[in-house]
Each structure stands twice: as structure tokens, then as C-alpha cells.
Short mmCIF file of C-alpha atoms in Angstrom, two decimals:
data_model
loop_
_atom_site.label_atom_id
_atom_site.label_comp_id
_atom_site.label_asym_id
_atom_site.label_seq_id
_atom_site.Cartn_x
_atom_site.Cartn_y
_atom_site.Cartn_z
CA UNK A 255 30.61 120.12 66.95
CA UNK A 256 31.01 117.45 64.27
CA UNK A 257 33.82 115.45 64.47
CA UNK A 258 36.71 116.50 61.84
CA UNK A 259 35.89 113.69 58.76
CA UNK A 260 38.94 111.17 57.95
CA UNK A 261 42.32 112.44 56.51
CA UNK A 262 41.64 116.27 57.93
CA UNK A 263 44.55 118.34 59.23
CA UNK A 264 44.07 117.79 62.85
CA UNK A 265 44.97 114.01 62.40
CA UNK A 266 48.35 114.31 61.72
CA UNK A 267 49.87 112.34 64.55
CA UNK A 268 47.66 109.56 62.92
CA UNK A 269 48.76 110.51 59.68
CA UNK A 270 52.24 110.64 60.74
CA UNK A 271 52.23 106.83 62.60
CA UNK A 272 50.64 105.25 59.51
CA UNK A 273 53.43 106.71 57.22
CA UNK A 274 56.06 105.38 59.93
CA UNK A 275 54.25 101.72 59.99
CA UNK A 276 54.04 101.96 56.26
CA UNK A 277 57.76 102.52 55.70
CA UNK A 278 58.72 99.79 58.23
CA UNK A 279 56.71 97.44 55.99
CA UNK A 280 58.61 98.25 53.50
CA UNK A 281 61.86 97.58 54.60
CA UNK A 282 62.02 94.83 56.70
CA UNK A 283 65.77 94.38 56.48
CA UNK A 284 66.45 97.58 57.51
CA UNK A 285 64.23 97.27 59.96
CA UNK A 286 64.95 94.32 61.29
CA UNK A 287 68.72 95.24 61.47
CA UNK A 288 67.64 98.30 63.60
CA UNK A 289 66.12 96.08 66.23
CA UNK A 290 68.80 93.45 66.42
CA UNK A 291 71.62 95.92 66.63
CA UNK A 292 69.57 97.75 69.25
CA UNK A 293 68.96 94.46 71.38
CA UNK A 294 72.77 94.39 70.91
CA UNK A 295 73.54 97.62 71.82
CA UNK A 296 71.61 97.20 75.27
CA UNK A 297 72.38 93.98 75.94
CA UNK A 298 75.96 94.70 75.91
CA UNK A 299 75.57 97.64 77.65
CA UNK A 300 73.54 95.53 80.63
CA UNK A 301 76.33 93.36 80.43
CA UNK A 302 79.60 95.95 80.82
CA UNK A 303 77.43 97.88 83.19
CA UNK A 304 77.73 100.97 80.89
CA UNK A 305 76.07 104.33 82.37
CA UNK A 306 72.82 105.24 81.74
CA UNK A 307 73.12 108.97 79.36
CA UNK A 308 75.96 106.60 77.40
CA UNK A 309 73.17 103.93 76.53
CA UNK A 310 71.13 106.97 75.59
CA UNK A 311 73.32 109.12 73.70
CA UNK A 312 74.74 106.79 71.49
CA UNK A 313 72.04 105.25 69.85
CA UNK A 314 70.15 108.25 69.45
CA UNK A 315 73.34 110.00 67.94
CA UNK A 316 73.27 107.26 66.23
CA UNK A 317 69.81 108.11 65.11
CA UNK A 318 69.71 111.62 64.48
CA UNK A 319 72.77 111.51 61.78
CA UNK A 320 71.28 108.72 59.95
CA UNK A 321 67.73 110.85 59.33
CA UNK A 322 70.54 114.27 58.15
CA UNK A 323 72.52 111.20 55.91
CA UNK A 324 69.24 109.52 54.39
CA UNK A 325 67.71 113.44 53.36
CA UNK A 326 70.91 114.67 52.05
CA UNK A 327 71.06 111.33 50.20
CA UNK A 328 67.38 111.42 49.13
CA UNK A 329 67.50 114.96 47.36
CA UNK A 330 70.81 114.21 45.77
CA UNK A 331 68.97 111.25 44.06
CA UNK A 332 65.33 112.35 44.09
CA UNK A 333 65.57 110.37 40.31
CA UNK A 334 66.88 107.60 42.20
CA UNK A 335 63.47 105.91 42.59
CA UNK A 336 61.89 104.17 46.02
CA UNK A 337 64.70 103.96 48.37
CA UNK A 338 65.70 100.52 48.90
CA UNK A 339 67.33 98.27 52.36
CA UNK A 340 70.64 98.76 51.04
CA UNK A 341 70.14 102.24 50.84
CA UNK A 342 69.10 102.43 54.10
CA UNK A 343 71.98 100.38 55.52
CA UNK A 344 74.60 101.89 54.09
CA UNK A 345 73.29 105.35 55.27
CA UNK A 346 73.00 103.80 59.00
CA UNK A 347 76.25 102.71 58.74
CA UNK A 348 77.67 105.44 57.63
CA UNK A 349 75.80 107.31 60.13
CA UNK A 350 77.87 105.20 63.05
CA UNK A 351 81.24 105.31 61.61
CA UNK A 352 80.41 109.06 61.81
CA UNK A 353 78.54 109.15 65.00
CA UNK A 354 82.08 106.67 66.63
CA UNK A 355 84.21 109.66 65.44
CA UNK A 356 82.50 112.22 67.08
CA UNK A 357 82.48 110.84 70.63
CA UNK A 358 85.97 110.42 70.75
CA UNK A 359 85.98 113.94 71.12
CA UNK A 360 83.35 113.98 74.35
CA UNK A 361 86.08 115.07 77.39
CA UNK A 362 84.17 112.46 79.87
CA UNK A 363 86.53 109.30 80.28
CA UNK A 364 90.04 110.94 78.98
CA UNK A 365 90.96 112.86 82.52
CA UNK A 366 93.34 110.35 84.50
CA UNK A 367 94.58 112.55 87.20
CA UNK A 368 94.78 110.61 90.33
CA UNK A 369 93.14 111.75 93.99
CA UNK A 370 95.94 112.64 96.46
CA UNK A 371 96.56 109.04 98.89
CA UNK A 372 96.31 110.65 102.01
CA UNK A 373 96.55 107.28 104.24
CA UNK A 374 95.71 103.71 103.41
CA UNK A 375 94.03 101.14 106.19
CA UNK A 376 96.23 99.58 108.60
CA UNK A 377 96.69 96.17 106.76
CA UNK A 378 96.36 93.36 109.15
CA UNK A 379 99.36 92.17 106.62
CA UNK A 380 100.78 92.70 103.40
CA UNK A 381 99.27 89.82 101.67
CA UNK A 382 95.41 91.14 102.58
CA UNK A 383 96.75 94.52 101.01
CA UNK A 384 98.23 92.61 97.67
CA UNK A 385 94.75 90.74 97.12
CA UNK A 386 93.23 94.23 98.01
CA UNK A 387 94.90 95.49 94.93
CA UNK A 388 94.34 93.20 92.53
CA UNK A 389 90.48 92.45 93.23
CA UNK A 390 89.73 96.53 94.84
CA UNK A 391 92.06 98.88 93.78
CA UNK A 392 90.85 99.15 89.99
CA UNK A 393 88.34 101.24 91.22
CA UNK A 394 88.64 101.97 94.90
CA UNK A 395 92.19 103.36 94.84
CA UNK A 396 94.13 106.46 93.85
CA UNK A 397 96.56 103.99 91.93
CA UNK A 398 93.79 103.32 89.06
CA UNK A 399 95.72 101.89 86.00
CA UNK A 400 93.51 102.14 82.71
CA UNK A 401 93.99 99.44 80.32
CA UNK A 402 94.32 100.63 76.22
CA UNK A 403 91.02 100.19 75.60
CA UNK A 404 90.18 102.91 78.14
CA UNK A 405 90.62 105.80 76.18
CA UNK A 406 88.05 104.43 73.13
CA UNK A 407 84.42 105.85 74.29
CA UNK A 408 82.09 104.79 75.18
CA UNK A 409 84.09 102.42 76.54
CA UNK A 410 85.90 104.87 78.03
CA UNK A 411 82.75 106.03 79.43
CA UNK A 412 81.84 102.97 81.14
CA UNK A 413 85.25 103.03 83.34
CA UNK A 414 85.42 106.30 83.80
CA UNK A 415 81.91 105.91 85.46
CA UNK A 416 83.20 102.88 87.30
CA UNK A 417 86.09 104.31 88.85
CA UNK A 418 83.87 107.81 89.96
CA UNK A 419 81.24 105.54 91.49
CA UNK A 420 84.47 103.43 93.14
CA UNK A 421 85.93 106.04 94.28
CA UNK A 422 82.62 108.23 95.82
CA UNK A 423 82.13 104.76 98.13
CA UNK A 424 85.19 104.19 99.18
CA UNK A 425 89.10 105.01 98.21
CA UNK A 426 91.22 102.74 100.27
CA UNK A 427 93.98 105.64 99.32
CA UNK A 428 92.15 108.12 101.38
CA UNK A 429 91.02 106.10 104.41
CA UNK A 430 93.31 108.42 106.51
CA UNK A 431 90.80 111.23 106.21
CA UNK A 432 87.82 109.45 104.50
CA UNK A 433 87.19 106.22 105.19
CA UNK A 434 83.29 106.48 103.30
CA UNK A 435 81.67 102.99 103.58
CA UNK A 436 84.92 100.83 103.94
CA UNK A 437 83.58 99.23 106.68
CA UNK A 438 81.32 97.30 104.41
CA UNK A 439 84.16 96.05 102.47
CA UNK A 440 83.47 92.39 104.36
CA UNK A 441 80.04 92.10 103.74
CA UNK A 442 80.08 93.21 100.07
CA UNK A 443 82.53 90.61 99.37
CA UNK A 444 81.02 88.08 101.41
CA UNK A 445 78.12 88.66 99.65
CA UNK A 446 79.79 88.46 96.24
CA UNK A 447 79.23 92.37 94.95
CA UNK A 448 82.84 93.05 95.10
CA UNK A 449 84.28 92.87 92.14
CA UNK A 450 81.01 93.06 90.79
CA UNK A 451 80.51 91.61 87.98
CA UNK A 452 81.19 93.40 84.79
CA UNK A 453 84.93 93.67 86.14
CA UNK A 454 85.93 90.09 85.33
CA UNK A 455 82.99 89.70 82.41
CA UNK A 456 84.96 89.13 78.62
CA UNK A 457 87.88 87.89 80.75
CA UNK A 458 88.63 91.25 81.13
CA UNK A 459 90.70 91.83 85.02
CA UNK A 460 91.50 88.73 85.12
CA UNK A 461 94.00 89.56 88.75
CA UNK A 462 90.31 90.56 90.17
CA UNK A 463 89.42 86.85 89.78
CA UNK A 464 90.25 85.39 92.80
CA UNK A 465 90.14 82.23 94.23
CA UNK A 466 87.46 80.76 96.80
CA UNK A 467 90.78 80.41 99.19
CA UNK A 468 92.05 84.02 98.39
CA UNK A 469 88.52 85.21 99.00
CA UNK A 470 88.09 83.45 102.41
CA UNK A 471 92.09 85.23 103.02
CA UNK A 472 90.85 88.30 101.82
CA UNK A 473 88.32 88.47 104.52
CA UNK A 474 89.94 86.89 107.22
CA UNK A 475 92.59 89.89 106.46
CA UNK A 476 89.87 92.32 106.17
CA UNK A 477 88.33 91.47 109.57
CA UNK A 478 91.98 91.78 110.94
CA UNK A 479 92.27 95.52 109.55
CA UNK A 480 90.54 98.08 111.96
CA UNK A 481 87.63 100.07 110.00
CA UNK A 482 86.87 97.31 107.24
CA UNK A 483 84.31 95.39 108.76
CA UNK A 484 80.94 96.30 110.12
CA UNK A 485 81.45 93.98 113.47
CA UNK A 486 84.79 96.72 114.41
CA UNK A 487 82.21 99.23 116.07
CA UNK A 488 80.22 95.80 118.14
CA UNK A 489 83.66 94.09 119.42
CA UNK A 490 84.41 98.30 119.72
CA UNK A 491 81.34 98.13 121.90
CA UNK A 492 81.57 95.13 123.53
CA UNK A 493 85.40 95.91 124.86
CA UNK A 494 83.88 99.68 126.09
CA UNK A 495 81.26 97.20 127.96
CA UNK A 496 83.77 95.37 129.60
CA UNK A 497 85.99 97.93 130.81
CA UNK A 498 83.19 99.39 132.62
#
């Protein structure tokens, strides 16, 4: 069986790739802009812990709208000559603006209904609770205070994702009925995992940025609060053995 000659209809993928490559070479400014914006978006998404689906959804929506606008504009300006970098950049900017408007209708991130409060831990003292409210109640409670920017997508998606994930692990407002991973509270604070870096990055939630002294005070208070440290179980087991 002889192979089809180059350029035959059996090699459409190769022709499309060469066409895309030629377009990239013909529009270096527009290509560079796309690369820069994509890198910035990915870096920003990583820094603020944007949900993975949103990281992909936004650029794909912008890309789809850019292609649609480009086709419409090209048909109307068929006699305008070759497509310039300026036209492509304008098209992408317009697509981005349309995408930002469209994503505002996505319902996710707009549900502000707080779960019921069924009972908090028996805090060692009022200061321990106050420090927990500052550092952890923004995601791990039924008393979340949503900032003004949490009403604008895709930031609203990020905030809701953080709250959903936090409550899934432990909701201190429901400790009495569902302690979740509350017994890991001391461990994650000692290891520096809570509050997470993205929570206070860019100057957000400054109240949660506890000083070293406040962090140590919180750790001691949590260790004195039943159910908030892994070693509670060990101490309980030791006491049972002593009673025997």
C-alpha cells in the first residue's frame, strides 16, 4: 500500500497545525499578549486558590467568545485586508469583557444561607474563642462574613469554594453534632497550615494574621479545649488506664 502524497486530504491535522503556526508567526504581538494574560491568570489562580474548574472555565469561555467575535468581524470586513494584531487584541478584549458580564449570572457563589448553629466547643476561655473567630471563623463556622468583593465572579467562586471546603472539614458552629476534623485543630495551626497563606494574601483578612504570641496563646487555649487536639484521645486513654 502506497502512502498518500503530502498535502492530500488524509492529512488535515497536519495542515491545520501548519495554519495555526503560520497565524502565530503572523501575529506575534497578539500571541505574546495571550501568553502573558494566561500566565498571569494561572499565577493569580494559584495564589488565591481558585477552584480548578474556574481556572479552566474562564479562559475557555474567553477563547470561545474571541473565536466567535473574530468570525463575525472577519465576515463583515472581508475586504478590509489581512487581520492585524490590533484587531485581534481588540477582539480578545471585547470577548473578555463579555465573559466577565456573562459569568455574573452563574448562581454558584451567591448562596449566602448560613448553616444552623448546633453548639460550639467548650472553649477554654473567651480569648481562645475570640482568636478562633478572627483566624478561622471566616471559613469554618456558620457565621461567615462575606466581603464586598465576594459578590463579583470569579472571586465569588473562590470565596464560596474556600467556605465550602472549610465547613466540610470542620464547622465549629456545629461541633456539638458534627465535630468533623476538629481534633486536628492544634496540629494544623502548629504546622502553619491554618489559616492558609492565600487567606491573608494581598492584604485580605488582616485580622486573621495572628502574631507569634497570639498563635501560641491560641494553641494553648485549644489544647485546653476538649476535642480540639489529637492528644485529647491519648490523655483520655491514659486516664482510663490509671483508673483501672
